[in-house]
Short mmCIF file of C-alpha atoms in Angstrom, two decimals:
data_model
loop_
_atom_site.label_atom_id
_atom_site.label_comp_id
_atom_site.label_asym_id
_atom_site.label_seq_id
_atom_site.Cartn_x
_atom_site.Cartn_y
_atom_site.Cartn_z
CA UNK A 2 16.88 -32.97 2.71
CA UNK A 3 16.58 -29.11 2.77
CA UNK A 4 13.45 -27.72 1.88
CA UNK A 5 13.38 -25.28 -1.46
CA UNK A 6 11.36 -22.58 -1.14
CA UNK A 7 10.27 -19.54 -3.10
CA UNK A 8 8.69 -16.28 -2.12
CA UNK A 9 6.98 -14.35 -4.62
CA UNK A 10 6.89 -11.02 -3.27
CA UNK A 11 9.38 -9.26 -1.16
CA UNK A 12 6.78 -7.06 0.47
CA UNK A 13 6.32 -7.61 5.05
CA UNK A 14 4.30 -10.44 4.03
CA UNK A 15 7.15 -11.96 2.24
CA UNK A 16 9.18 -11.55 4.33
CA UNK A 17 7.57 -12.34 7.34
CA UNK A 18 6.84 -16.01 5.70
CA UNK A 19 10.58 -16.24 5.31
CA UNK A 20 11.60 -15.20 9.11
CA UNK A 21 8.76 -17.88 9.88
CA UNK A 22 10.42 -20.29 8.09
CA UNK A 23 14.26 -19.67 9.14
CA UNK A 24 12.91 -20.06 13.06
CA UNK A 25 11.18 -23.64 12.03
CA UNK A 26 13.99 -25.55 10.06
CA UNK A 27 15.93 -26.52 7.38
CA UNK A 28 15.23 -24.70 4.19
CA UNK A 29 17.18 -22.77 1.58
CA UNK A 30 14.75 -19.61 0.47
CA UNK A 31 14.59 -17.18 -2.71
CA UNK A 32 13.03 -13.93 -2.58
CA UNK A 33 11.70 -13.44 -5.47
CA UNK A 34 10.45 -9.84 -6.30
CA UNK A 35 9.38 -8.19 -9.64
CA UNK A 36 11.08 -4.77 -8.68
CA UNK A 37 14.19 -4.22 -8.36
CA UNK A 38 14.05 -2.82 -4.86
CA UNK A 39 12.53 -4.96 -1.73
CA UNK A 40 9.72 -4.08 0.98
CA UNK A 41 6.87 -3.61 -1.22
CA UNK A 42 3.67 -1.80 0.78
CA UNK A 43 6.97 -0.40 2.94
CA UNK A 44 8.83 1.62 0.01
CA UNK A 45 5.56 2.24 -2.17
CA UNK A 46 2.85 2.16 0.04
CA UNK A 47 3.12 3.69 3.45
CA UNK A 48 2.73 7.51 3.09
CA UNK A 49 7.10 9.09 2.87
CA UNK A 50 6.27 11.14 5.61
CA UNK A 51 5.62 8.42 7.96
CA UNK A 52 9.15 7.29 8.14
CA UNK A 53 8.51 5.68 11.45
CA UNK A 54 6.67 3.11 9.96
CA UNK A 55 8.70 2.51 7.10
CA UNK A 56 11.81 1.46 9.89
CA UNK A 57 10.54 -2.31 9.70
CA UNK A 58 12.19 -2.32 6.81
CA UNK A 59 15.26 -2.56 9.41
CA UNK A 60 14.06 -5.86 10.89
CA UNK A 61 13.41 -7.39 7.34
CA UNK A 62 17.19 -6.60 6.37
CA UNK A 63 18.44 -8.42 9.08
CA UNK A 64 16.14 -11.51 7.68
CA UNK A 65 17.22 -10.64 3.72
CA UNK A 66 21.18 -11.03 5.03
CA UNK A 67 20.69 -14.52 6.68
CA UNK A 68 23.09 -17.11 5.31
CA UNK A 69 19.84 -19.19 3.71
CA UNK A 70 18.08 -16.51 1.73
CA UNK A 71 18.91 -15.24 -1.32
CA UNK A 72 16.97 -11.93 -3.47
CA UNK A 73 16.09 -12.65 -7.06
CA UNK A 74 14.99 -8.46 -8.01
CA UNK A 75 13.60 -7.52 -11.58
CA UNK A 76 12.12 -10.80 -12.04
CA UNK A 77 8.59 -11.37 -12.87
CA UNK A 78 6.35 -14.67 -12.91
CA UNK A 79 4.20 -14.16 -16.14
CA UNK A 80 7.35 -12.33 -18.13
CA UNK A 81 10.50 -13.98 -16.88
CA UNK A 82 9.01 -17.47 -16.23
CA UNK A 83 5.42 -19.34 -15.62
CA UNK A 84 4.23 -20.19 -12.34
CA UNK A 85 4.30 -23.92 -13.71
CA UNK A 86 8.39 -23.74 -14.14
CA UNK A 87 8.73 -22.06 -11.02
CA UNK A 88 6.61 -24.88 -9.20
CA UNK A 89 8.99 -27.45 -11.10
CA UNK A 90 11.92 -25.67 -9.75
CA UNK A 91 11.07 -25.52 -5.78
CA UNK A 92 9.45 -28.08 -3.66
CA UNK A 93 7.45 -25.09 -2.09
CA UNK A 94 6.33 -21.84 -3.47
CA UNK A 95 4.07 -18.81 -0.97
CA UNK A 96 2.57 -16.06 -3.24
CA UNK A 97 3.40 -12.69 -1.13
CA UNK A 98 2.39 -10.37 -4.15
CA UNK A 99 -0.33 -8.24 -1.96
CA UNK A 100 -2.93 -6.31 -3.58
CA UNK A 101 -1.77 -4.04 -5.74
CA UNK A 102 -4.56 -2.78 -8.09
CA UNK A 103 -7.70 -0.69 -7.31
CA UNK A 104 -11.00 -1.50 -6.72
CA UNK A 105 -12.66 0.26 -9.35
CA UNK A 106 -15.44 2.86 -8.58
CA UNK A 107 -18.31 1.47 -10.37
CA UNK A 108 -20.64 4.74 -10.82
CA UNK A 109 -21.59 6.59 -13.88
CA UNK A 110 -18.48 8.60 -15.20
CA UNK A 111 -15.75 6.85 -13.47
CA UNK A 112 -13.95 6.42 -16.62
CA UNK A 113 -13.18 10.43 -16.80
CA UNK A 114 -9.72 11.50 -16.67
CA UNK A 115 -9.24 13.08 -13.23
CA UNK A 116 -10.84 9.47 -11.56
CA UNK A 117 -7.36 8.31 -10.11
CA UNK A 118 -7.61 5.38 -7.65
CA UNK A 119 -5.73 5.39 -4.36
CA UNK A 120 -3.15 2.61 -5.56
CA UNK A 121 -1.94 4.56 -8.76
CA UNK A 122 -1.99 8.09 -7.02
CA UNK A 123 -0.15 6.87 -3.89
CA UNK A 124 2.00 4.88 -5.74
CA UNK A 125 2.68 8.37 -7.82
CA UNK A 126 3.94 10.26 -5.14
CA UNK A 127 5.97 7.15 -3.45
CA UNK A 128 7.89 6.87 -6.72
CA UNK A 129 6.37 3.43 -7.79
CA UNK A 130 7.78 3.00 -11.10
CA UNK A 131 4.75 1.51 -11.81
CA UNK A 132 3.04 5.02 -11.92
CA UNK A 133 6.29 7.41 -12.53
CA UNK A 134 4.30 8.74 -15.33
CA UNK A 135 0.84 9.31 -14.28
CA UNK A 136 0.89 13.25 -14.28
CA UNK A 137 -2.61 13.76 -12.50
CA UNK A 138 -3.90 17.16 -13.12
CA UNK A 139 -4.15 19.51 -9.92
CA UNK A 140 -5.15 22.18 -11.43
CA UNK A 141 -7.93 22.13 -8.91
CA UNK A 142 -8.78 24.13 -5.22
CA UNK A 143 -10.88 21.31 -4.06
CA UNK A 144 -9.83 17.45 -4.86
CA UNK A 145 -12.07 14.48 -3.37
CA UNK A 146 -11.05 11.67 -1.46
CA UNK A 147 -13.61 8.96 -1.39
CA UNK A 148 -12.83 6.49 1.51
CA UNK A 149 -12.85 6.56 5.32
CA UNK A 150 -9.68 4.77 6.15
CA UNK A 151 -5.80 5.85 7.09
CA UNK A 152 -5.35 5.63 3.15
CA UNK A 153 -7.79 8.20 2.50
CA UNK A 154 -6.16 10.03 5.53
CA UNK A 155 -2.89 9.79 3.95
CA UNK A 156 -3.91 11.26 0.89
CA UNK A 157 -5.39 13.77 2.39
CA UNK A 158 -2.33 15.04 4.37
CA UNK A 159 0.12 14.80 1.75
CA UNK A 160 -1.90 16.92 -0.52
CA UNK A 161 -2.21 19.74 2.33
CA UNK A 162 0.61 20.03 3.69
CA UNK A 163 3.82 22.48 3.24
CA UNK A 164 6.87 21.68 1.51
CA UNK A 165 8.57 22.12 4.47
CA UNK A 166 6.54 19.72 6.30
CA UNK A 167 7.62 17.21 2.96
CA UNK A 168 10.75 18.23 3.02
CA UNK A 169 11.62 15.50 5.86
CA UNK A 170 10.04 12.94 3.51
CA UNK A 171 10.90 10.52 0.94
CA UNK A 172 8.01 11.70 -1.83
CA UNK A 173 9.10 11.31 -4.76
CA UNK A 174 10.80 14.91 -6.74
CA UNK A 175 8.37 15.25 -9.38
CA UNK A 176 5.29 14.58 -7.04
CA UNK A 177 6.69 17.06 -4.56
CA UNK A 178 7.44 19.73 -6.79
CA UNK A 179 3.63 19.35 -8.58
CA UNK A 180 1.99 19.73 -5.28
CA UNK A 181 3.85 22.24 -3.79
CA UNK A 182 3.00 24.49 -6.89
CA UNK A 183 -1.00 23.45 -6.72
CA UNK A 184 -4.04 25.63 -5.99
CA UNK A 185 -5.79 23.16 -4.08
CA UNK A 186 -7.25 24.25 -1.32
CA UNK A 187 -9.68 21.61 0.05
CA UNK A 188 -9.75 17.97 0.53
CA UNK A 189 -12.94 15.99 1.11
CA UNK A 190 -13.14 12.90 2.67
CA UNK A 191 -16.03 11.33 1.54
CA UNK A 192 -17.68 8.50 3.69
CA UNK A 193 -21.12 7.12 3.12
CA UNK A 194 -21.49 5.73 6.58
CA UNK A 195 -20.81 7.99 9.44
CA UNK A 196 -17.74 8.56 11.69
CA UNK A 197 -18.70 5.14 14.27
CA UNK A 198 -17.75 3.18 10.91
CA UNK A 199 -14.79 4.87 9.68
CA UNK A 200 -11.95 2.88 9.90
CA UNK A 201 -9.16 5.82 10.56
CA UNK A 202 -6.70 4.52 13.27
CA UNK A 203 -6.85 6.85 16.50
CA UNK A 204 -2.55 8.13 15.50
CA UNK A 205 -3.94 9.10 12.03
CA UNK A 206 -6.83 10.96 12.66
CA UNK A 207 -5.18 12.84 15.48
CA UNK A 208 -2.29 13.95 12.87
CA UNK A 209 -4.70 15.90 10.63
CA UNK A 210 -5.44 18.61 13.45
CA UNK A 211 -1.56 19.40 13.62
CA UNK A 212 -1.19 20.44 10.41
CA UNK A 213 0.85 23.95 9.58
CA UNK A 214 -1.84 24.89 6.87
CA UNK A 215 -4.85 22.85 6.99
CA UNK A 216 -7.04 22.40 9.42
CA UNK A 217 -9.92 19.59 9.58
CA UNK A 218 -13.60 20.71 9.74
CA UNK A 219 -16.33 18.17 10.60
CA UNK A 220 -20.21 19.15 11.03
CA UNK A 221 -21.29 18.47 14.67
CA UNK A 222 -24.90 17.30 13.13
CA UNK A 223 -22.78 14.22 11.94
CA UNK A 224 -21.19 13.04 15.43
CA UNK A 225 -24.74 12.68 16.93
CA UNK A 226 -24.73 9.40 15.54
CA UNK A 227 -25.14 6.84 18.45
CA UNK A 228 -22.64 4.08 18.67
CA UNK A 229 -24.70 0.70 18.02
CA UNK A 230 -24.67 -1.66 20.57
CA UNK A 231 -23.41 -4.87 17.95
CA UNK A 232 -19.92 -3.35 18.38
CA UNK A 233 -17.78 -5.35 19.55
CA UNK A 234 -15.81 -3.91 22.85
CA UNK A 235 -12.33 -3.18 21.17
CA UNK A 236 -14.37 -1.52 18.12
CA UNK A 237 -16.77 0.87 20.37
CA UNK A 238 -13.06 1.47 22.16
CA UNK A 239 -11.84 2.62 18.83
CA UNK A 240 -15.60 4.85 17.68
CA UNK A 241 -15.11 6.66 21.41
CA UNK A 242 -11.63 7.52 20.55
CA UNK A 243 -12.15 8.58 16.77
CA UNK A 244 -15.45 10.29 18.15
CA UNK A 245 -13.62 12.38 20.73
CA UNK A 246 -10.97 13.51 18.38
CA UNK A 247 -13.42 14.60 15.02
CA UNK A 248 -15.78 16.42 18.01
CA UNK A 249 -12.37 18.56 19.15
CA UNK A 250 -11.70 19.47 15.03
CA UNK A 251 -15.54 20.19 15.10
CA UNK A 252 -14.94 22.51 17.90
CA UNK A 253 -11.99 24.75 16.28
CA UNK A 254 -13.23 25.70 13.21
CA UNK A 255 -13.04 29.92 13.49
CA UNK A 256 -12.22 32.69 11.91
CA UNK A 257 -8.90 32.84 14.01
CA UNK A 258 -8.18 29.69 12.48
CA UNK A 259 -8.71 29.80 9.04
CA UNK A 260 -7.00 32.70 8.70
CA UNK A 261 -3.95 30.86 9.90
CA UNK A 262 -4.33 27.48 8.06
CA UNK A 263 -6.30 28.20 5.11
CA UNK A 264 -6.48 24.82 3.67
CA UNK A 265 -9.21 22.59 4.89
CA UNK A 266 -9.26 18.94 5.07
CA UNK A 267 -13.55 18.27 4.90
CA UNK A 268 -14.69 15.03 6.81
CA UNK A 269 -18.30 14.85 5.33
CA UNK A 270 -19.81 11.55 6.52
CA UNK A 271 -22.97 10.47 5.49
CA UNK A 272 -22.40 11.20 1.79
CA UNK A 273 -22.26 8.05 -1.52
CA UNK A 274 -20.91 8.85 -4.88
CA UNK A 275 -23.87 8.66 -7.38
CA UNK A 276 -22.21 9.91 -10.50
CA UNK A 277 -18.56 12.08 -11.90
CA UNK A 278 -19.48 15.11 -13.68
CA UNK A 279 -17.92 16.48 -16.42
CA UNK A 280 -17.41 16.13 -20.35
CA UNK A 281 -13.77 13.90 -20.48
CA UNK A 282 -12.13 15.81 -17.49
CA UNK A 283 -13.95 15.21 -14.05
CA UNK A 284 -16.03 18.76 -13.06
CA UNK A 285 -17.81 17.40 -9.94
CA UNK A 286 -18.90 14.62 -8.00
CA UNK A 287 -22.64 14.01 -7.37
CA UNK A 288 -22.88 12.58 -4.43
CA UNK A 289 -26.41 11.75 -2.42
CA UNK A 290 -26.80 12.00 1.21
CA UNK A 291 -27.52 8.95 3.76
CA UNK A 292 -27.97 6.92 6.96
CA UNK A 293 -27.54 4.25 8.29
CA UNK A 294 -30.25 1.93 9.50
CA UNK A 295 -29.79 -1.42 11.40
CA UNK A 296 -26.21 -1.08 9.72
CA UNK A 297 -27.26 -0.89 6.37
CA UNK A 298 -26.51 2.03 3.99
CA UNK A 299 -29.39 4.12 2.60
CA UNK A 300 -29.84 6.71 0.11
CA UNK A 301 -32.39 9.57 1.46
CA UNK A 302 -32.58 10.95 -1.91
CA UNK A 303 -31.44 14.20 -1.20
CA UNK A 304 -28.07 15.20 -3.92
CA UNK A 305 -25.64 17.46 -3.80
CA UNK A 306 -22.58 18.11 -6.38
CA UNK A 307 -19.28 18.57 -4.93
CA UNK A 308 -17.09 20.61 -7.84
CA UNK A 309 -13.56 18.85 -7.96
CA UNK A 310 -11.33 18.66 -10.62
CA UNK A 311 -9.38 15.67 -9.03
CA UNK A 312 -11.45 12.64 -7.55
CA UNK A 313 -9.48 9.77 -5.79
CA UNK A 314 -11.75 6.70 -4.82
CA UNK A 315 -10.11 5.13 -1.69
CA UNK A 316 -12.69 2.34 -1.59
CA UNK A 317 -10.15 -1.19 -1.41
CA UNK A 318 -7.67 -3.10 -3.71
CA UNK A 319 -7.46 -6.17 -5.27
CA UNK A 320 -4.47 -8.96 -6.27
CA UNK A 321 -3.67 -9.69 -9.91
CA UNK A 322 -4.02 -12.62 -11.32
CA UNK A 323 -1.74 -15.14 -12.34
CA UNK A 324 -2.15 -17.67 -14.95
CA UNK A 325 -2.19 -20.93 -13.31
CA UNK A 326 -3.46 -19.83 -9.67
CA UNK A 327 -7.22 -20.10 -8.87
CA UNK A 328 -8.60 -16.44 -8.52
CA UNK A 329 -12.03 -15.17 -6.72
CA UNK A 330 -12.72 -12.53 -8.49
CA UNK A 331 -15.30 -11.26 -6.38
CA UNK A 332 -13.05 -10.92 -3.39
CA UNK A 333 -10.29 -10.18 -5.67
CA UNK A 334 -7.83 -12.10 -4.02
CA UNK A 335 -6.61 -16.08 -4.60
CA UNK A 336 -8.92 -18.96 -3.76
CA UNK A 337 -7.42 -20.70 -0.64
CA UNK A 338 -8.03 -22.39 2.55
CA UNK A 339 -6.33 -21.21 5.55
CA UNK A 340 -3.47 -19.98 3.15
CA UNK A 341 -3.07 -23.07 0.97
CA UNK A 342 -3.80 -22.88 -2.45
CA UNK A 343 -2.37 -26.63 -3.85
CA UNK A 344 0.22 -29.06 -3.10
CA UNK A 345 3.18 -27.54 -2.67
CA UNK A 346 1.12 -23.85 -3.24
CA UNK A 347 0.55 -21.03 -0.57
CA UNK A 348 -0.02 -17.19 -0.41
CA UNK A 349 -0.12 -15.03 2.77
CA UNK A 350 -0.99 -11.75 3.37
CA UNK A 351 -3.29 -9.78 0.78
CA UNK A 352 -3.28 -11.86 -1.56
CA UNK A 353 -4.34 -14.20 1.08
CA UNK A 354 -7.17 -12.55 2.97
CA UNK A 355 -7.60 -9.37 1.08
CA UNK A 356 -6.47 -6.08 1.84
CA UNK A 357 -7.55 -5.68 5.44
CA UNK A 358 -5.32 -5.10 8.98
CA UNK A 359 -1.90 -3.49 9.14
CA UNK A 360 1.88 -3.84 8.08
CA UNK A 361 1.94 -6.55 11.50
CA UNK A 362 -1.43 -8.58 10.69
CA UNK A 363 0.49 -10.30 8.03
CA UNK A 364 2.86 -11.73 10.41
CA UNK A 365 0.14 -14.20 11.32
CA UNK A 366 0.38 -15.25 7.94
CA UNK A 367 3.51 -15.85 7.88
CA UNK A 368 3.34 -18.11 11.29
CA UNK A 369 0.61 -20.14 9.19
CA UNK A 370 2.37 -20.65 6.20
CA UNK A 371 5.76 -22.49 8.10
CA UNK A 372 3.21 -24.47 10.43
CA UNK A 373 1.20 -25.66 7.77
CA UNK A 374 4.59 -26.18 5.30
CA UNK A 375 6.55 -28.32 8.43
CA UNK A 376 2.83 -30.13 8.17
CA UNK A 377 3.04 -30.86 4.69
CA UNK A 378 6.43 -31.77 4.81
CA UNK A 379 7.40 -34.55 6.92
CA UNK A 380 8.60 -37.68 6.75
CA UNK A 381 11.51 -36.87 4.00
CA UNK A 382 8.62 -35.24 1.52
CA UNK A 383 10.38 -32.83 -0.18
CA UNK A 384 14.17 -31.83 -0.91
CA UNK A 385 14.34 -33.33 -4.23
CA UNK A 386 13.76 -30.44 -6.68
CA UNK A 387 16.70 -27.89 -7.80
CA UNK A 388 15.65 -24.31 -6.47
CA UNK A 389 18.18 -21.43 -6.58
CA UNK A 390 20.55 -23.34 -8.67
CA UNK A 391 17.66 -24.51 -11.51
CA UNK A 392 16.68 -20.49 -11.13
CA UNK A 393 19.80 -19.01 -11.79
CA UNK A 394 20.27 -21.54 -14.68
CA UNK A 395 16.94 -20.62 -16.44
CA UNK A 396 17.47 -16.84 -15.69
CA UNK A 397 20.73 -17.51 -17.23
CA UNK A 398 19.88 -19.29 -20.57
CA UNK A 399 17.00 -16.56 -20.88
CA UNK A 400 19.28 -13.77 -20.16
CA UNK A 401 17.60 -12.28 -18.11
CA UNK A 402 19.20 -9.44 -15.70
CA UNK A 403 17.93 -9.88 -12.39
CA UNK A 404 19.04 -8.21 -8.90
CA UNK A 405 20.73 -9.23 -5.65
CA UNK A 406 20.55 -7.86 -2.38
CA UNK A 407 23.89 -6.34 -2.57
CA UNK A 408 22.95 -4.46 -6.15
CA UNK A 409 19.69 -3.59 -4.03
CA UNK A 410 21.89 -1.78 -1.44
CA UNK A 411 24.28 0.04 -3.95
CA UNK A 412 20.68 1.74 -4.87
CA UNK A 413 19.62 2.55 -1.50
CA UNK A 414 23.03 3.91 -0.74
CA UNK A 415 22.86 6.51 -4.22
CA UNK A 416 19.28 7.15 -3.36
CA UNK A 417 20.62 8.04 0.31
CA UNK A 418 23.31 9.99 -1.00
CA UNK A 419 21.50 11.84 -3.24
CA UNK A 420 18.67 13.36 -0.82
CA UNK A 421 18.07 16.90 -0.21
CA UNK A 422 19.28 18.11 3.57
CA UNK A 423 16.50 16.33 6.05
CA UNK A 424 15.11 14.11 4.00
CA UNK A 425 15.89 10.45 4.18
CA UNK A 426 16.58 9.23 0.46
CA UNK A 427 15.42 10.62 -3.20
CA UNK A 428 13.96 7.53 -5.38
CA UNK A 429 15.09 6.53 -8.47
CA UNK A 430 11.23 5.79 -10.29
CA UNK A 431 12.19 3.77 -13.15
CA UNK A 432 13.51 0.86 -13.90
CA UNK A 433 15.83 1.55 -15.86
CA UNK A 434 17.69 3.78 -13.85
CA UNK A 435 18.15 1.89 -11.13
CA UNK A 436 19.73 -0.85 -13.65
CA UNK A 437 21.53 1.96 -15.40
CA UNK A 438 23.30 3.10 -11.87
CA UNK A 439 23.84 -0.92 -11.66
CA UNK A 440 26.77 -1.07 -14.84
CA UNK A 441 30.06 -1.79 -13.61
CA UNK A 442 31.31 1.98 -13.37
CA UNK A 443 28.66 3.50 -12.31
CA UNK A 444 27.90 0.53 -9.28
CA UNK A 445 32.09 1.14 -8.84
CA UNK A 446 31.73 4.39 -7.71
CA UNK A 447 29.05 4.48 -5.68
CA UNK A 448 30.52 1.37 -3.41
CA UNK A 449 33.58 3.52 -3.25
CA UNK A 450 31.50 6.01 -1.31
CA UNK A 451 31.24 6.34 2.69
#
């Protein structure tokens, strides 16, 4: 009997479990995905001016079209149904919902408005109608970053660079416009181990010395750190590279140069938030100085305050929980063994392992997932329970308005029609008006369109 399988999460992971699954055999798959739009980390992640990256999506459109899979958008487990009805519908469900809530920076002061995490202000200026409306203040010339990976990176660069660098990008209109018409002059990348450790990926790091009007200063006295001989040989390969590329920004910090990119991206290593300054708005971050001994992390005691009006901790994320699912809280991610969770119960990806590796690591996961699914389903186990056609039923009798993947690409075609000259879409960031543009005359004339 075919298989009925459900997908929480339409994110790479997602769909990465559901290519997986198409290669291995018979089984009749629902996407299902709380947004109305697909590709997750892809549309509201990955920074809009790396639109290289974001041409996956491509690959996963191909696997969204295939005669077995259908998209369920704008439907929620928690608010549309309960994990325990969706288990009763489908003789298989895989949890793809990622990680997609901060780590919270647990110093003194974090609570001050102008402490943003990474999640929320990246998902700000990627149009995440999840933050549409989180109007940081950037009223600031310096704004710290606290994190030494490619998401602290890409925070960095979009808040330093030109509108016409942007203007190739998908960022979102009312993120664009605040930046653009900022005084911030300075972003710090705060790292409390030292430039061996950070975990910027050698295309990333190279990026921030091309900038039109920011250029990347590093102190020299940081680079002296030796690389530690517990490395493995693929991560010294990675230190050498990182090392090479942060000594050639230390090299070409001059006058001739900062009078030609004024802006400065600061890489100060060797540096722990202690405390956020202020009275209710953030003033400053105090931050102590380090090292690093026998890879451990410690304080010297010596403080400095860095005045900011905008701090953005870059420091991890975490999955949210949902009612029924066993939860670690400590690693802030489901409790699982190689990806299963129950009978009939599996996640993969983030929510899996925890927000570590790149958009390909989870397609692993995915491999797993089938393996371990054909495992536990042999022998005729299996087949018996209703899927899509007890979904659509209880959607129905709730009336609840959810999204296929042809309503999906009448809004990518009006967000692609509706994009200034260069760049590559303009994002609807609510809701509601993507189900707005979905009524019958306005989804009439936009199919009408070529």
């Amino acid at each position: 009997m075919t298989l009925q399988v459900a997908i929480v999460g339409s994110g790479p992971s997602g769909f990465y479990a559901a290519d997986a699954l198409l290669r291995l055999g018979d089984a009749r798959i629902d996407l299902i995905e709380r947004l109305p739009t697909p590709f997750g980390l892809i549309r509201g992640g990955v920074a809009p001016d790396h639109q290289s990256t974001k041409r996956v999506s491509r690959s996963f459109e191909k696997t969204a079209l295939a005669t077995p899979i259908a998209y369920f958008g704008n439907v929620e487990i928690g608010r549309d149904l309960t994990m325990e009805e969706l288990r009763g519908l489908y003789d298989v469900v895989i949890l793809a919902v990622g990680a997609p809530r901060d780590r919270p920076l647990d110093i003194p002061g974090a609570d001050k408005a102008g402490v943003i995490g990474s999640a929320a202000f990246v998902g700000w200026y990627n149009g995440h109608p999840d933050f549409h409306d989180l109007d940081p203040s950037l009223d600031s010339e310096r704004v710290v970053v606290i994190g030494n990976g490619n998401v602290a990176l890409d925070i960095a660069r979009v808040l330093v660079k030109t509108p016409e660098e942007m203007a190739v990008s998908d960022i979102s209109e009312q993120a664009g416009q605040a930046i653009a018409a900022s005084p911030i002059r300075e972003v710090v990348l705060l790292g409390r181990r030292g430039p061996v450790e950070a975990k910027f990926s050698q295309k990333e790091l190279r990026e921030m010395g091309s900038l039109a009007a920011a250029r990347p200063l590093v102190d020299p006295a940081d680079l002296e750190q030796p690389i530690p001989p517990r490395l493995s040989e693929r991560a010294r390969r990675v230190a050498e590279r990182n090392l090479a590329i942060l000594s050639d920004f230390a090299q070409k910090g001059s006058a001739a140069e900062a009078e030609s990119r004024p802006k400065r991206v600061v890489f100060r290593f060797f540096a722990q938030p202690v405390e956020v300054a202020g009275g209710a708005q953030v003033s400053g971050l105090l931050c102590e100085r380090t090292r690093v001994l026998d890879g451990r992390v410690e304080g010297t005691g010596e403080r400095i305050t860095l005045d900011c009006g905008l701090v953005i901790p870059a420091i991890g994320y975490r999955s949210i929980r949902i009612p029924g699912v066993p939860y670690d809280a400590a690693r802030g991610r489901f409790r699982n063994r190689d990806g299963r969770i129950a009978e009939g119960l599996y996640c993969v990806g983030w929510c899996k392992r925890g927000p570590v590796g790149v958009i390909g690591t989870s397609k692993a996961d995915g491999e797993e997932a089938a393996l371990a699914i054909r495992k536990d389903f042999t022998n005729g186990a299996g087949g018996g329970k209703p899927g899509r056609d007890g979904l659509e039923s209880l959607l129905r009798g709730r009336e609840t308005r959810w999204v296929d993947y042809e309503q999906w690409a009448v809004i990518d075609k009006a967000e692609q029609a509706a994009a200034a000259p260069g760049a590559p879409r303009r994002k609807f960031v609510t809701v509601a008006d993507m189900l707005a543009l979905l009524e019958d005359g306005a989804r009439n004339a936009y199919l009408a369109r070529d």
